[in-house]
Short mmCIF file of C-alpha atoms in Angstrom, two decimals:
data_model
loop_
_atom_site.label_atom_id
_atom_site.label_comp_id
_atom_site.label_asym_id
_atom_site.label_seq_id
_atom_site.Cartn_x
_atom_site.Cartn_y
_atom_site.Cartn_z
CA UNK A 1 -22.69 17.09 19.28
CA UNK A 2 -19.78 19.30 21.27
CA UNK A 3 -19.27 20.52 24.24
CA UNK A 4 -17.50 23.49 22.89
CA UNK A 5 -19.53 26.45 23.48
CA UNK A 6 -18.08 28.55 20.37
CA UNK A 7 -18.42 25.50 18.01
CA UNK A 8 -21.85 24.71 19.18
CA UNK A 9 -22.39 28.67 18.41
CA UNK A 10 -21.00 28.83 15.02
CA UNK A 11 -22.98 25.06 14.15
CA UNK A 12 -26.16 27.23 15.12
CA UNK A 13 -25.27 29.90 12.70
CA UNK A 14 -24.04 27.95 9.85
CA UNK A 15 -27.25 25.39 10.13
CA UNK A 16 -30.05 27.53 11.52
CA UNK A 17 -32.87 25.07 13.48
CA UNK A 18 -29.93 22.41 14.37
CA UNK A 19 -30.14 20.68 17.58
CA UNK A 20 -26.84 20.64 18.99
CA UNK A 21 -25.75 18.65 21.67
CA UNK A 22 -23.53 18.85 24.24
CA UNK A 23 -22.33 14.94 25.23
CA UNK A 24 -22.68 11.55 23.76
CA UNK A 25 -25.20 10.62 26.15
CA UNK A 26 -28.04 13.11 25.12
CA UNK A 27 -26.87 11.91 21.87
CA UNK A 28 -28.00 8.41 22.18
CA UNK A 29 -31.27 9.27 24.16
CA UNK A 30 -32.33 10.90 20.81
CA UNK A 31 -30.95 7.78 18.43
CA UNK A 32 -34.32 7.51 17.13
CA UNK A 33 -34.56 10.68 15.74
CA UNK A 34 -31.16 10.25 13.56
CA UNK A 35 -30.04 7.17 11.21
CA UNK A 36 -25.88 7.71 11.24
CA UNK A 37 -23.14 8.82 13.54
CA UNK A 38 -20.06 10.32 12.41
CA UNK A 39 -17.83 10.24 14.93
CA UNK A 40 -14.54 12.76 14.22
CA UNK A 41 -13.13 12.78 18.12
CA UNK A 42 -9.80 12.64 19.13
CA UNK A 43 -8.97 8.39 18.02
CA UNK A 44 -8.85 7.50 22.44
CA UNK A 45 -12.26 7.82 21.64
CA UNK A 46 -13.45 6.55 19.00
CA UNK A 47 -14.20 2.37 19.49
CA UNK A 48 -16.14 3.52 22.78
CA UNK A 49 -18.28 5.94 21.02
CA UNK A 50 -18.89 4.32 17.87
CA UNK A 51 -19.25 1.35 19.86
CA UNK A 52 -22.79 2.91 21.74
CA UNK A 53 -23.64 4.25 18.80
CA UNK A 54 -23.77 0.82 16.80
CA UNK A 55 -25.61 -0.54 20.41
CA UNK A 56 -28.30 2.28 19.88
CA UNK A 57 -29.08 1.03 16.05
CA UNK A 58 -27.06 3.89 14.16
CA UNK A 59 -24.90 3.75 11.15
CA UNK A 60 -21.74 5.15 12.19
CA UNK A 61 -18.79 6.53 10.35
CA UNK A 62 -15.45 6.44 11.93
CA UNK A 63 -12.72 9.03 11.22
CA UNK A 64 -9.19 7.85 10.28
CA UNK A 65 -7.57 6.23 11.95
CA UNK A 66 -10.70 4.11 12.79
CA UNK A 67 -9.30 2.79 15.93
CA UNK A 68 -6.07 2.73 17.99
CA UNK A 69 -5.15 -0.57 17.50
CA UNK A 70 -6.31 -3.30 15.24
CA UNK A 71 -7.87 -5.71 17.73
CA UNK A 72 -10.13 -2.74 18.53
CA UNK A 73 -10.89 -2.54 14.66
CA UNK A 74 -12.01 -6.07 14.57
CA UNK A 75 -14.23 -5.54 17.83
CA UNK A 76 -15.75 -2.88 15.83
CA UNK A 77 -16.70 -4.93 12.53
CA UNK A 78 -18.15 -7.22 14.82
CA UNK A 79 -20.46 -5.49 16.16
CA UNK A 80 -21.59 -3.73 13.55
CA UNK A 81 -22.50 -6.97 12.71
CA UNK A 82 -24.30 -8.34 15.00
CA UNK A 83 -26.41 -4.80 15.58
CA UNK A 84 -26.92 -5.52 11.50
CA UNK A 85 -25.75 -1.40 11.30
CA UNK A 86 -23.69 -0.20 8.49
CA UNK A 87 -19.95 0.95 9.43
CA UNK A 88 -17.45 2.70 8.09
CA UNK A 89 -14.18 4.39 7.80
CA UNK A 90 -13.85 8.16 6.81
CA UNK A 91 -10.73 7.54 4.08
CA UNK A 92 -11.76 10.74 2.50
CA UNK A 93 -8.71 10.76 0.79
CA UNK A 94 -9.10 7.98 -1.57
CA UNK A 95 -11.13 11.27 -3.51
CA UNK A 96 -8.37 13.81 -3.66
CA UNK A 97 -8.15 14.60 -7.25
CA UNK A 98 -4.18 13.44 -7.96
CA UNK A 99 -4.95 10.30 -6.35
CA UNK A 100 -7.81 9.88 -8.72
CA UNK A 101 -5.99 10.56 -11.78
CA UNK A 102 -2.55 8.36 -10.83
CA UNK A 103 -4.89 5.33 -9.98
CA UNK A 104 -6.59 5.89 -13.88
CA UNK A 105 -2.88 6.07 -15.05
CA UNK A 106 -1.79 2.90 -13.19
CA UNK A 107 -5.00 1.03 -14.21
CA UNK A 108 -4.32 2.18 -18.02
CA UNK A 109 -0.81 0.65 -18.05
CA UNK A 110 0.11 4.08 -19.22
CA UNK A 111 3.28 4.26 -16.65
CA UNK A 112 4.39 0.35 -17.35
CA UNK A 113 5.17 -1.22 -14.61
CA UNK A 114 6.01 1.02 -11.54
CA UNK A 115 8.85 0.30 -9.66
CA UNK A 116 8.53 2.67 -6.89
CA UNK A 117 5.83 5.27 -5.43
CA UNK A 118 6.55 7.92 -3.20
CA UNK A 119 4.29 9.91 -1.84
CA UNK A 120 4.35 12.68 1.02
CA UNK A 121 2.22 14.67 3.56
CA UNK A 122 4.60 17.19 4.89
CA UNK A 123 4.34 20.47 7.03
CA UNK A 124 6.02 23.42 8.66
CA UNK A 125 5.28 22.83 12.21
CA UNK A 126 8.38 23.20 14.32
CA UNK A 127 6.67 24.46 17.53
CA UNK A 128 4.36 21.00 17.33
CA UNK A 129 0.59 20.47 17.20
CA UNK A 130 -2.58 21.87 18.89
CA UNK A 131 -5.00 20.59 21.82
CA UNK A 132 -4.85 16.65 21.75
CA UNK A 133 -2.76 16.31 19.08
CA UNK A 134 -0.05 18.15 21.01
CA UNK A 135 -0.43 15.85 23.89
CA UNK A 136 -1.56 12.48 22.56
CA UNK A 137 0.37 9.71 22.86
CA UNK A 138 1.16 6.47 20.39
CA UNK A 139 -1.28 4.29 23.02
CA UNK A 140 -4.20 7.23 22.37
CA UNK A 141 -3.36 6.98 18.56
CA UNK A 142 -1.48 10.18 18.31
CA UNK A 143 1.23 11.17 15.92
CA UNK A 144 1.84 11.96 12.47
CA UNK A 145 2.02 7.76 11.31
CA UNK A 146 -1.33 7.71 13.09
CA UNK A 147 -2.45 10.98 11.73
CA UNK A 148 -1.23 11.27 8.13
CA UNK A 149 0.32 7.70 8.06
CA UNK A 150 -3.33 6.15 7.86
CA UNK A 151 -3.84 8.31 5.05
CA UNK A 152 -1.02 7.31 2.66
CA UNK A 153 -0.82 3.25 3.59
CA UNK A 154 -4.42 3.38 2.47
CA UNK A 155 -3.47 4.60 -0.71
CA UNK A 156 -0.70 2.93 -1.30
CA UNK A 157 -2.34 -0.46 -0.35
CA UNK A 158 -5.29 1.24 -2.31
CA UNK A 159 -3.13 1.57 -5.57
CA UNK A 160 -0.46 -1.26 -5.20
CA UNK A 161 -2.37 -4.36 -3.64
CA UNK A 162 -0.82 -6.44 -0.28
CA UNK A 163 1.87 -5.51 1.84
CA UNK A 164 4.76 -8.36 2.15
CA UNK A 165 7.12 -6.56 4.38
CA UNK A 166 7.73 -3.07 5.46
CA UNK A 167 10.11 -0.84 6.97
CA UNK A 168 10.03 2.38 9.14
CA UNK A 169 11.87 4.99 10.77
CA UNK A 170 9.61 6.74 13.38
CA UNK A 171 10.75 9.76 14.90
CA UNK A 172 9.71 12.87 17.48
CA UNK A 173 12.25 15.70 16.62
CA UNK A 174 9.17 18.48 18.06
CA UNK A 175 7.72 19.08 21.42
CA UNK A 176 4.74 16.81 20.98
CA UNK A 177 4.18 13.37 22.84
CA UNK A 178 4.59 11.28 19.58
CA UNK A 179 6.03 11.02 16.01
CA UNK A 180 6.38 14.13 14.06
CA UNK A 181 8.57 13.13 11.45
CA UNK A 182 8.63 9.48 9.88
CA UNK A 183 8.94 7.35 6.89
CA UNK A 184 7.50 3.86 5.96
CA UNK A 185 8.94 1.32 3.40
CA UNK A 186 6.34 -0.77 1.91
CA UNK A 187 7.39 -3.94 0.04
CA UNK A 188 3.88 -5.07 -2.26
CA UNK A 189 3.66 -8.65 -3.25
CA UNK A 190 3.59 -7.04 -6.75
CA UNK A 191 7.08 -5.80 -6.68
CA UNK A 192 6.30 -1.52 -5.77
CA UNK A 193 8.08 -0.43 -3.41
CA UNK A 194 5.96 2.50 -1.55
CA UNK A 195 8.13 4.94 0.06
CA UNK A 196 5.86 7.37 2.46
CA UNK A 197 7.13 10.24 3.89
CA UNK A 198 5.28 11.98 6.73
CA UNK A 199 6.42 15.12 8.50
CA UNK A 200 5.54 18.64 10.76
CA UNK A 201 9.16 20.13 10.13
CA UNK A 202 9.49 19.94 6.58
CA UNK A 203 10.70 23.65 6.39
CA UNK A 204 10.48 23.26 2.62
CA UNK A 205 8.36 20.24 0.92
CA UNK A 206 8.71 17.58 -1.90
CA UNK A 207 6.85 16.34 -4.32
CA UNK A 208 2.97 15.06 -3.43
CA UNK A 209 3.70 11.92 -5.83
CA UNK A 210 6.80 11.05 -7.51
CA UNK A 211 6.47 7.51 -9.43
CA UNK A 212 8.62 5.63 -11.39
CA UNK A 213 7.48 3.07 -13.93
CA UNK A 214 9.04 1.16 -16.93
CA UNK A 215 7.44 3.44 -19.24
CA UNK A 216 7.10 6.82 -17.68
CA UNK A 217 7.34 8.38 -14.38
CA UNK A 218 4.53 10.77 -12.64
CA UNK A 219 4.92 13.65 -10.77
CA UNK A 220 2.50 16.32 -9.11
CA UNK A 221 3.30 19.05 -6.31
CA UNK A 222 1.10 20.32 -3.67
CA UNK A 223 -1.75 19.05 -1.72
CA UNK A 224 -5.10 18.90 -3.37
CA UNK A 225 -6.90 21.77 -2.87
CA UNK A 226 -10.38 20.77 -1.07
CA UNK A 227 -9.25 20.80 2.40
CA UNK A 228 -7.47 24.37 2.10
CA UNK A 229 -10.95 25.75 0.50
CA UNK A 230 -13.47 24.14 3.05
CA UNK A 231 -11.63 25.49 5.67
CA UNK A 232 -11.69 28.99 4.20
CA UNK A 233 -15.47 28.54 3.94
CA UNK A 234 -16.01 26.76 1.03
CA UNK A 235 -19.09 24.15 1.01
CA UNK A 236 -19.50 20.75 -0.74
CA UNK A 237 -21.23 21.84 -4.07
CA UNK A 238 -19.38 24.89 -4.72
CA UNK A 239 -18.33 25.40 -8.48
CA UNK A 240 -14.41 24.67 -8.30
CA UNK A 241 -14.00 23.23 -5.21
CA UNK A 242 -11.52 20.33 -5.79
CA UNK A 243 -10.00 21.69 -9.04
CA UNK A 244 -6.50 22.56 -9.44
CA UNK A 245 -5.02 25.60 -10.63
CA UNK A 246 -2.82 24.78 -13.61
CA UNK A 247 0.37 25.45 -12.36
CA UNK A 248 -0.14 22.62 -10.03
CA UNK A 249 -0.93 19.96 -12.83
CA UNK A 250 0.99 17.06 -12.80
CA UNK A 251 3.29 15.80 -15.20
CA UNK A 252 3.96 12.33 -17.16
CA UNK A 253 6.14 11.40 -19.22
CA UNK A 254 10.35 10.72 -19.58
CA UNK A 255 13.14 12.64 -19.40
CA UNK A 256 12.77 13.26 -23.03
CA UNK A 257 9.64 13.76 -23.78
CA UNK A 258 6.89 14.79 -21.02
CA UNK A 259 3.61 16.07 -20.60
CA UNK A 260 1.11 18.27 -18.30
CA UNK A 261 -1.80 16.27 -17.13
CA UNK A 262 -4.83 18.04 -15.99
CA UNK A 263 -5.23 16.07 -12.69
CA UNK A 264 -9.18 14.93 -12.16
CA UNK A 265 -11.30 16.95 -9.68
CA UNK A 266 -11.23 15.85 -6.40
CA UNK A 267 -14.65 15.10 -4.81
CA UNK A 268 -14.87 14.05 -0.97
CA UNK A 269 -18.82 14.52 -1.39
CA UNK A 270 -18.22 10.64 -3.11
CA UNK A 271 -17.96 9.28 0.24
CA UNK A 272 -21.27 10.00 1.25
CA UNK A 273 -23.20 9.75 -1.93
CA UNK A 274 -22.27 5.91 -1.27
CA UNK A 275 -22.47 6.05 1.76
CA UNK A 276 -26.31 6.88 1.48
CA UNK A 277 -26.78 4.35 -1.13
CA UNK A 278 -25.49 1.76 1.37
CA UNK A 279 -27.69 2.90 3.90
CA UNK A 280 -30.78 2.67 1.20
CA UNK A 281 -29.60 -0.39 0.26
CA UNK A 282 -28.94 0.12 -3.17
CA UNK A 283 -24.47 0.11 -2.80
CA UNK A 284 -21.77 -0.53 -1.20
CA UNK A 285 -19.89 0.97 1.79
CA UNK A 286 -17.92 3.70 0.48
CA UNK A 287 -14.75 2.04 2.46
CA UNK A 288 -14.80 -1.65 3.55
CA UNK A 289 -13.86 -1.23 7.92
CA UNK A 290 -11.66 -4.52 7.22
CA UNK A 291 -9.17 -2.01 4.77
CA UNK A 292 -8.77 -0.11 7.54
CA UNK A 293 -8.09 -2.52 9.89
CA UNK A 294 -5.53 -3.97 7.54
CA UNK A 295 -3.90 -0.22 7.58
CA UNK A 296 -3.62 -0.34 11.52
CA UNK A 297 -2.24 -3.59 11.68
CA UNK A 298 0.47 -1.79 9.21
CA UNK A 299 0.86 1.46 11.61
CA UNK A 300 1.43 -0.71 14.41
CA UNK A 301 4.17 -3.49 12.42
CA UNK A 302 5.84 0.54 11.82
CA UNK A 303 5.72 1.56 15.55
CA UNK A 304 7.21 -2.13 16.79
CA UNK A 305 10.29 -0.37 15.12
CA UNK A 306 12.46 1.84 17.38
CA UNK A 307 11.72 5.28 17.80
CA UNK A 308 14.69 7.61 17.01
CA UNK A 309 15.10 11.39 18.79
#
């Protein structure tokens, strides 16, 4: 569904036969003919559409970050239930391949125990975003902490367990409505301290992840590659898609004696392998809505703080 002419076009071309429609509303007169709804709007829109979707008897899968607040969230997971339907939250990158291979390193004990994680999404952007993410404001869940933020909280919450306190220093330094350039402080009840760092005018970046433990640190640069490839026209199933070249293979070790680390392949085709094993009944949702609910409530503790220009 779009009511972009050129992207209802080029859906025709890619998937010949496709029915493509132009508003939610011819949509849901044709909910019997479809079992799920992803819905990957601008966030404004996304409890209202997922929402009639749900009504109409669909699965639905929400893009990050689910909702823009966490009360919406809640309303949400509630009526999933009641409609009995199967929801949840596109966290595609719980599959990016570093992420993969530091939560098999944490799990193994390998790194001791880690004392701090930091982790960035960064970007040269100085002149500010595109279409709604240009214009969207923190009440229509725009900005980077929204955007990117969602992202690596769920991670770090993903990796590190519960959040007992955090800290964050939101900014707008760009032309666009909302944050472009912020960094959250998580305390965990285990003792890691996640330090995220989110930014469009990062003329030159840092490390993806840099962790310290007691026994070795880890550290890996660059994004992983999947999202780069699909958008050059790449398809799920290609042979290579979500493997890393090896000069951007992370390392572990000390200062004295280190090693390269292949990092796993990254796989966002995961998501909805379980996802259609929930739907047959035979798994679990790839990504429990209450996680991301518990990630808004932590976007919104971050934008209670003052916003700096």
């Amino acid at each position: 569904m779009t009511g972009n002419g050129e992207r209802a076009r080029e859906a025709r071309e890619s998937y010949p036969g496709v029915a493509v429609l132009p508003d939610v509303a011819a949509l849901l007169e044709r909910a019997s003919d479809v079992d799920l709804v992803v819905v990957g709007t601008p966030p404004v829109s996304h409890a209202d559409i997922a929402g009639q979707a749900l009504d109409a008897g669909l699965h639905v899968v929400v893009d990050k970050p689910f909702a823009t607040t966490s009360e919406q969230g809640r309303a949400l997971i509630d009526r999933a239930r009641r409609a009995g339907r199967i929801l949840t939250v596109y966290q595609n990158r719980r599959w990016d391949g570093d992420f993969l291979t530091l939560r098999e390193l944490v799990a193994s004990g390998e790194l001791g125990e880690v004392y701090s994680f930091e982790s960035r999404f960064e970007w040269w952007k100085p002149e500010g975003g595109r279409g709604w993410k240009a214009s969207a404001g923190v009440g229509e869940g725009g900005g980077i902490l929204f955007d990117l933020g969602t992202h690596l909280i769920d991670q770090a919450v993903r990796l590190f367990g519960p959040v007992e306190d955090l800290w964050a220093d939101v900014t707008t330094r760009g032309p666009d409505a909302a944050d472009d350039d912020s960094v959250v402080v998580l305390r965990h009840a285990g003792g890691t301290r996640s330090r995220l760092i989110m930014s469009g005018v990062a003329a030159l970046p840092g490390p993806r992840f840099h962790v310290a433990g007691s026994r070795a640190g880890f550290t890996i640069w660059g994004l992983d590659p999947q999202e780069d490839a699909l958008r050059g026209g790449a398809r799920p199933g290609d042979a290579g898609l979500g493997v890393r070249g090896e000069g951007q293979w992370a390392t572990v070790g000390t200062r004295d004696e280190s090693r390269r680390v292949e990092p796993r392949r990254g796989d966002y085709g995961e998501f909805y392998r379980r996802l259609a094993e929930a739907i047959a009944g035979t798994g679990e949702v790839p990504v429990d809505p209450h996680e991301a609910v518990e990630v808004l409530e932590l976007v919104e503790r971050a934008h209670s703080h003052p916003t700096r220009r």
